[in-house]
Coordinates of N, CA and C in Angstrom, one line a residue:
M1 N -88.7 213.0 -46.6 CA -88.5 212.4 -45.3 C -89.6 211.5 -44.9
D2 N -90.6 211.5 -45.7 CA -91.7 210.6 -45.4 C -91.2 209.2 -45.6
M3 N -90.4 209.0 -46.5 CA -89.9 207.7 -46.8 C -88.9 207.2 -45.7
I4 N -88.1 208.1 -45.3 CA -87.1 207.8 -44.3 C -87.9 207.5 -43.0
G5 N -88.9 208.3 -42.7 CA -89.7 208.1 -41.5 C -90.4 206.8 -41.6
G6 N -90.9 206.4 -42.8 CA -91.6 205.2 -43.0 C -90.7 204.0 -42.8
I7 N -89.4 204.1 -43.3 CA -88.4 203.0 -43.2 C -88.0 202.9 -41.7
A8 N -87.9 204.0 -41.0 CA -87.5 204.0 -39.6 C -88.6 203.3 -38.8
L9 N -89.9 203.7 -39.2 CA -91.0 203.1 -38.5 C -91.1 201.6 -38.8
L10 N -90.8 201.2 -40.0 CA -90.8 199.8 -40.3 C -89.7 199.0 -39.5
I11 N -88.5 199.6 -39.4 CA -87.4 199.0 -38.7 C -87.8 198.9 -37.2
I12 N -88.4 199.9 -36.7 CA -88.8 199.9 -35.3 C -89.9 198.8 -35.1
A13 N -90.8 198.7 -36.1 CA -91.9 197.7 -36.0 C -91.3 196.3 -36.0
V14 N -90.3 196.1 -36.9 CA -89.7 194.7 -37.0 C -88.9 194.5 -35.7
A15 N -88.2 195.4 -35.2 CA -87.5 195.2 -33.9 C -88.4 194.9 -32.8
F16 N -89.5 195.7 -32.8 CA -90.5 195.4 -31.7 C -91.1 194.0 -31.9
A17 N -91.4 193.6 -33.1 CA -91.9 192.2 -33.3 C -90.9 191.2 -32.9
V18 N -89.6 191.4 -33.2 CA -88.6 190.5 -32.7 C -88.5 190.4 -31.2
L19 N -88.6 191.6 -30.6 CA -88.6 191.7 -29.2 C -89.8 191.0 -28.6
V20 N -91.0 191.2 -29.2 CA -92.2 190.5 -28.7 C -92.0 189.0 -28.8
I21 N -91.5 188.5 -29.9 CA -91.3 187.1 -30.1 C -90.3 186.5 -29.1
F22 N -89.2 187.3 -28.9 CA -88.2 186.9 -27.9 C -88.8 186.8 -26.5
L23 N -89.6 187.9 -26.1 CA -90.2 187.9 -24.8 C -91.2 186.8 -24.7
A24 N -91.9 186.5 -25.7 CA -92.9 185.4 -25.7 C -92.3 184.1 -25.4
R25 N -91.1 183.8 -26.1 CA -90.4 182.6 -25.8 C -89.9 182.5 -24.4
V26 N -89.3 183.6 -23.9 CA -88.9 183.7 -22.5 C -90.0 183.5 -21.5
L27 N -91.1 184.1 -21.8 CA -92.3 184.0 -20.9 C -92.8 182.5 -21.0
S28 N -92.8 181.9 -22.1 CA -93.2 180.5 -22.3 C -92.3 179.6 -21.4
N29 N -91.0 179.8 -21.5 CA -90.1 179.0 -20.8 C -90.2 179.2 -19.3
L30 N -90.5 180.5 -18.9 CA -90.7 180.8 -17.5 C -92.0 180.2 -17.0
T31 N -93.0 180.1 -17.8 CA -94.3 179.5 -17.5 C -94.0 178.0 -17.2
K32 N -93.2 177.3 -18.1 CA -92.9 175.9 -17.9 C -92.2 175.7 -16.6
T33 N -91.2 176.5 -16.3 CA -90.4 176.4 -15.1 C -91.3 176.6 -13.9
L34 N -92.2 177.6 -13.9 CA -93.1 177.8 -12.8 C -94.1 176.7 -12.6
N35 N -94.5 176.1 -13.7 CA -95.4 174.9 -13.6 C -94.7 173.7 -13.0
G36 N -93.4 173.6 -13.3 CA -92.6 172.5 -12.7 C -92.4 172.8 -11.2
V37 N -92.2 174.0 -10.8 CA -92.0 174.4 -9.4 C -93.4 174.1 -8.7
N38 N -94.5 174.5 -9.4 CA -95.8 174.3 -8.8 C -96.1 172.8 -8.5
E39 N -95.7 172.0 -9.5 CA -95.9 170.5 -9.3 C -95.1 170.0 -8.1
T40 N -93.8 170.5 -8.0 CA -92.9 170.1 -6.9 C -93.5 170.6 -5.6
V41 N -94.0 171.8 -5.5 CA -94.5 172.3 -4.3 C -95.8 171.6 -3.9
D42 N -96.6 171.2 -5.0 CA -97.8 170.4 -4.7 C -97.5 169.0 -4.1
K43 N -96.4 168.4 -4.5 CA -96.0 167.1 -4.0 C -95.3 167.2 -2.7
L44 N -94.8 168.4 -2.3 CA -94.1 168.5 -1.1 C -94.8 168.1 0.2
P45 N -96.1 168.5 0.4 CA -96.8 168.1 1.6 C -96.9 166.6 1.7
E46 N -97.1 165.9 0.6 CA -97.2 164.4 0.6 C -95.9 163.8 1.0
Q47 N -94.8 164.3 0.4 CA -93.5 163.8 0.7 C -93.1 164.1 2.1
L48 N -93.5 165.3 2.6 CA -93.2 165.6 4.0 C -94.0 164.7 5.0
D49 N -95.2 164.3 4.6 CA -96.0 163.4 5.4 C -95.3 162.0 5.4
Q50 N -94.8 161.6 4.3 CA -94.1 160.3 4.3 C -92.9 160.3 5.1
V51 N -92.1 161.4 5.0 CA -90.9 161.5 5.9 C -91.3 161.5 7.3
M52 N -92.3 162.3 7.7 CA -92.7 162.3 9.1 C -93.2 161.0 9.6
N53 N -94.0 160.3 8.8 CA -94.4 158.9 9.1 C -93.3 158.0 9.3
Q54 N -92.3 158.0 8.5 CA -91.1 157.2 8.6 C -90.3 157.5 9.8
S55 N -90.2 158.8 10.1 CA -89.5 159.3 11.3 C -90.2 158.8 12.6
E56 N -91.5 158.9 12.5 CA -92.3 158.4 13.7 C -92.1 156.9 13.9
L57 N -92.1 156.2 12.8 CA -91.9 154.7 12.9 C -90.5 154.4 13.4
I58 N -89.5 155.1 13.0 CA -88.2 154.9 13.5 C -88.1 155.2 15.0
L59 N -88.7 156.3 15.4 CA -88.7 156.7 16.8 C -89.4 155.6 17.6
H60 N -90.5 155.1 17.1 CA -91.3 154.1 17.8 C -90.5 152.8 18.0
N61 N -89.8 152.4 16.9 CA -89.0 151.2 16.9 C -87.8 151.4 17.9
S62 N -87.2 152.6 17.9 CA -86.1 152.9 18.8 C -86.6 152.8 20.2
N63 N -87.7 153.3 20.5 CA -88.3 153.3 21.9 C -88.5 151.8 22.3
E64 N -89.1 151.0 21.4 CA -89.3 149.6 21.7 C -88.0 148.9 22.0
T65 N -87.0 149.2 21.2 CA -85.7 148.6 21.3 C -85.1 148.9 22.7
I66 N -85.2 150.2 23.1 CA -84.6 150.7 24.3 C -85.3 150.0 25.5
L67 N -86.7 149.9 25.4 CA -87.5 149.2 26.4 C -87.0 147.7 26.6
D68 N -86.8 147.1 25.4 CA -86.4 145.7 25.4 C -85.0 145.5 26.0
V69 N -84.1 146.4 25.7 CA -82.8 146.4 26.3 C -82.8 146.6 27.8
N70 N -83.6 147.6 28.2 CA -83.8 147.8 29.7 C -84.4 146.6 30.4
E71 N -85.4 146.0 29.8 CA -86.0 144.8 30.4 C -85.0 143.7 30.5
K72 N -84.2 143.5 29.5 CA -83.2 142.4 29.5 C -82.1 142.7 30.5
L73 N -81.7 144.0 30.6 CA -80.7 144.4 31.6 C -81.2 144.2 33.0
H74 N -82.5 144.5 33.2 CA -83.0 144.3 34.6 C -83.1 142.8 34.9
S75 N -83.4 141.9 33.9 CA -83.4 140.5 34.2 C -82.0 139.9 34.4
L76 N -81.0 140.6 33.8 CA -79.6 140.1 34.0 C -79.0 140.7 35.3
S77 N -79.5 141.7 35.9 CA -78.9 142.3 37.1 C -78.7 141.3 38.2
P78 N -79.7 140.5 38.6 CA -79.5 139.5 39.6 C -78.3 138.6 39.3
L79 N -78.1 138.3 38.0 CA -77.0 137.4 37.6 C -75.7 138.1 38.0
F80 N -75.6 139.4 37.7 CA -74.4 140.1 38.0 C -74.2 140.2 39.5
Y81 N -75.2 140.3 40.3 CA -75.1 140.3 41.8 C -74.6 138.9 42.2
I82 N -75.1 137.9 41.6 CA -74.7 136.5 42.0 C -73.2 136.3 41.7
V83 N -72.8 136.7 40.5 CA -71.4 136.6 40.1 C -70.5 137.4 41.1
G84 N -71.0 138.6 41.5 CA -70.2 139.4 42.4 C -70.1 138.7 43.8
D85 N -71.3 138.1 44.2 CA -71.3 137.4 45.5 C -70.4 136.2 45.4
A86 N -70.4 135.5 44.3 CA -69.5 134.3 44.2 C -68.1 134.7 44.2
G87 N -67.8 135.8 43.5 CA -66.4 136.3 43.6 C -65.9 136.7 45.0
E88 N -66.8 137.3 45.7 CA -66.5 137.7 47.1 C -66.3 136.4 48.0
A89 N -67.2 135.4 47.8 CA -67.1 134.2 48.5 C -65.8 133.5 48.2
S90 N -65.4 133.4 46.9 CA -64.2 132.7 46.5 C -63.0 133.5 47.1
R91 N -63.1 134.8 47.1 CA -62.0 135.6 47.7 C -61.8 135.3 49.2
K92 N -62.9 135.2 49.9 CA -62.9 134.8 51.3 C -62.3 133.4 51.5
L93 N -62.8 132.5 50.7 CA -62.3 131.1 50.8 C -60.8 131.0 50.5
T94 N -60.4 131.8 49.5 CA -59.0 131.8 49.1 C -58.1 132.3 50.2
S95 N -58.6 133.4 50.9 CA -57.8 134.0 52.0 C -57.8 133.0 53.2
S96 N -59.0 132.3 53.4 CA -59.0 131.3 54.4 C -58.0 130.2 54.2
L97 N -57.9 129.8 52.9 CA -57.0 128.7 52.5 C -55.5 129.2 52.7
V98 N -55.3 130.5 52.4 CA -53.9 131.0 52.6 C -53.6 131.0 54.1
D99 N -54.6 131.4 54.9 CA -54.3 131.4 56.4 C -54.1 130.0 56.9
M100 N -54.9 129.0 56.4 CA -54.8 127.6 56.8 C -53.5 127.1 56.4
T101 N -53.0 127.4 55.2 CA -51.7 126.9 54.7 C -50.6 127.4 55.5
A102 N -50.7 128.7 55.8 CA -49.6 129.3 56.6 C -49.7 128.7 58.0
G103 N -50.8 128.4 58.6 CA -50.9 127.8 59.9 C -50.4 126.3 59.9
M104 N -50.7 125.6 58.8 CA -50.1 124.2 58.7 C -48.6 124.3 58.6
K105 N -48.1 125.2 57.8 CA -46.7 125.3 57.7 C -46.0 125.6 59.0
R106 N -46.7 126.6 59.8 CA -46.2 126.9 61.1 C -46.2 125.7 62.0
S107 N -47.4 125.0 62.0 CA -47.6 123.9 62.9 C -46.6 122.7 62.6
S108 N -46.4 122.5 61.3 CA -45.4 121.4 61.0 C -44.0 121.8 61.4
T109 N -43.7 123.1 61.3 CA -42.4 123.6 61.7 C -42.3 123.5 63.2
E110 N -43.4 123.8 63.9 CA -43.4 123.7 65.4 C -43.3 122.2 65.9
G111 N -44.1 121.3 65.1 CA -44.0 119.9 65.5 C -42.6 119.3 65.3
K112 N -42.0 119.8 64.2 CA -40.6 119.3 63.9 C -39.7 119.8 64.9
G113 N -39.9 121.1 65.3 CA -39.0 121.7 66.4 C -39.2 120.9 67.7
K114 N -40.4 120.5 68.1 CA -40.7 119.8 69.3 C -40.0 118.5 69.3
V115 N -40.1 117.8 68.2 CA -39.5 116.5 68.1 C -38.0 116.6 68.2
N116 N -37.4 117.6 67.6 CA -36.0 117.8 67.7 C -35.6 118.3 69.1
E117 N -36.4 119.1 69.7 CA -36.1 119.6 71.1 C -36.1 118.5 72.1
Q118 N -37.0 117.7 72.0 CA -37.2 116.6 73.0 C -36.4 115.4 72.6
A119 N -35.7 115.4 71.5 CA -34.9 114.3 71.1 C -35.7 113.1 71.0
L120 N -36.9 113.2 70.5 CA -37.8 112.1 70.3 C -37.6 111.6 68.9
G121 N -37.0 110.5 68.7 CA -36.7 110.0 67.4 C -37.5 108.8 67.1
G122 N -37.3 108.3 65.9 CA -37.9 107.0 65.6 C -39.4 107.0 65.5
L123 N -39.9 105.9 65.9 CA -41.4 105.6 65.9 C -42.1 106.5 66.8
Y124 N -41.6 106.7 68.1 CA -42.3 107.6 69.0 C -42.4 109.0 68.5
G125 N -41.4 109.5 67.9 CA -41.4 110.9 67.4 C -42.4 111.0 66.3
S126 N -42.4 110.0 65.4 CA -43.4 110.1 64.3 C -44.8 110.0 64.8
L127 N -45.1 109.2 65.8 CA -46.4 109.1 66.4 C -46.8 110.4 67.0
A128 N -45.9 111.0 67.7 CA -46.2 112.3 68.4 C -46.4 113.4 67.3
L129 N -45.6 113.4 66.3 CA -45.8 114.4 65.2 C -47.2 114.1 64.5
G130 N -47.6 112.9 64.2 CA -48.9 112.6 63.6 C -50.0 113.0 64.5
Y131 N -49.9 112.8 65.8 CA -51.0 113.2 66.7 C -51.1 114.7 66.8
Y132 N -50.0 115.4 66.8 CA -49.9 116.8 66.8 C -50.6 117.4 65.5
M133 N -50.2 116.8 64.4 CA -50.8 117.2 63.1 C -52.3 117.0 63.1
Y134 N -52.8 115.9 63.7 CA -54.2 115.6 63.7 C -54.9 116.6 64.5
Q135 N -54.4 117.0 65.6 CA -55.0 118.1 66.5 C -55.1 119.4 65.7
K136 N -54.0 119.7 65.0 CA -54.0 121.0 64.3 C -55.0 120.9 63.2
R137 N -55.1 119.8 62.5 CA -56.1 119.7 61.4 C -57.5 119.8 61.9
Q138 N -57.8 119.2 63.0 CA -59.1 119.3 63.7 C -59.4 120.8 64.0
A139 N -58.4 121.5 64.6 CA -58.6 122.9 64.9 C -58.8 123.7 63.7
I140 N -58.1 123.4 62.6 CA -58.3 124.1 61.3 C -59.7 123.8 60.7
K141 N -60.1 122.6 60.8 CA -61.4 122.2 60.3 C -62.5 122.9 61.0
D142 N -62.4 122.9 62.4 CA -63.4 123.6 63.2 C -63.4 125.1 62.9
W143 N -62.2 125.7 62.7 CA -62.1 127.1 62.4 C -62.8 127.4 61.0
K144 N -62.5 126.5 60.0 CA -63.1 126.6 58.7 C -64.6 126.5 58.7
E145 N -65.1 125.6 59.5 CA -66.6 125.4 59.6 C -67.2 126.7 60.2
E146 N -66.6 127.2 61.2 CA -67.1 128.5 61.8 C -67.1 129.6 60.8
N147 N -66.0 129.8 60.0 CA -65.9 130.9 59.1 C -66.8 130.7 57.9
T148 N -67.0 129.5 57.3 CA -67.8 129.3 56.2 C -69.3 129.4 56.6
G149 N -69.6 129.1 57.8 CA -71.0 129.2 58.3 C -71.4 130.6 58.5
N150 N -70.4 131.5 58.7 CA -70.7 133.0 58.8 C -70.8 133.6 57.5
A151 N -70.2 133.1 56.4 CA -70.2 133.8 55.1 C -71.4 133.6 54.3

């Protein structure tokens, strides 16, 4: 049995040697992997600093852009107010012209009716109608000057 014990011991020794070689290779690969992780971790603070610096630069540029847009918007605000006032003035003028047109239409109808009522024909009727229209136009012009002076 000494021989069988010696062969068993030799098989165990060879198996242990194979196991040691296998574990040595695994540990060697693990060491390489951990060294790579260590290099990556060592570079991480530098990369984070770069990312933070770039983020800070982006925020700074964004703030400058917002300030510039606000400044330009404030400089354009009076222009918007002027355009609004011009629109309001044109609306008032347009409504005044509508009133004036309606008044002229009424006055021409009234003048025509007066000429027909009084049976004033020919040259005398035309002169009376012209004078009546002149008076109405003067009244409208005076009314227009009063309204545009208030606007």
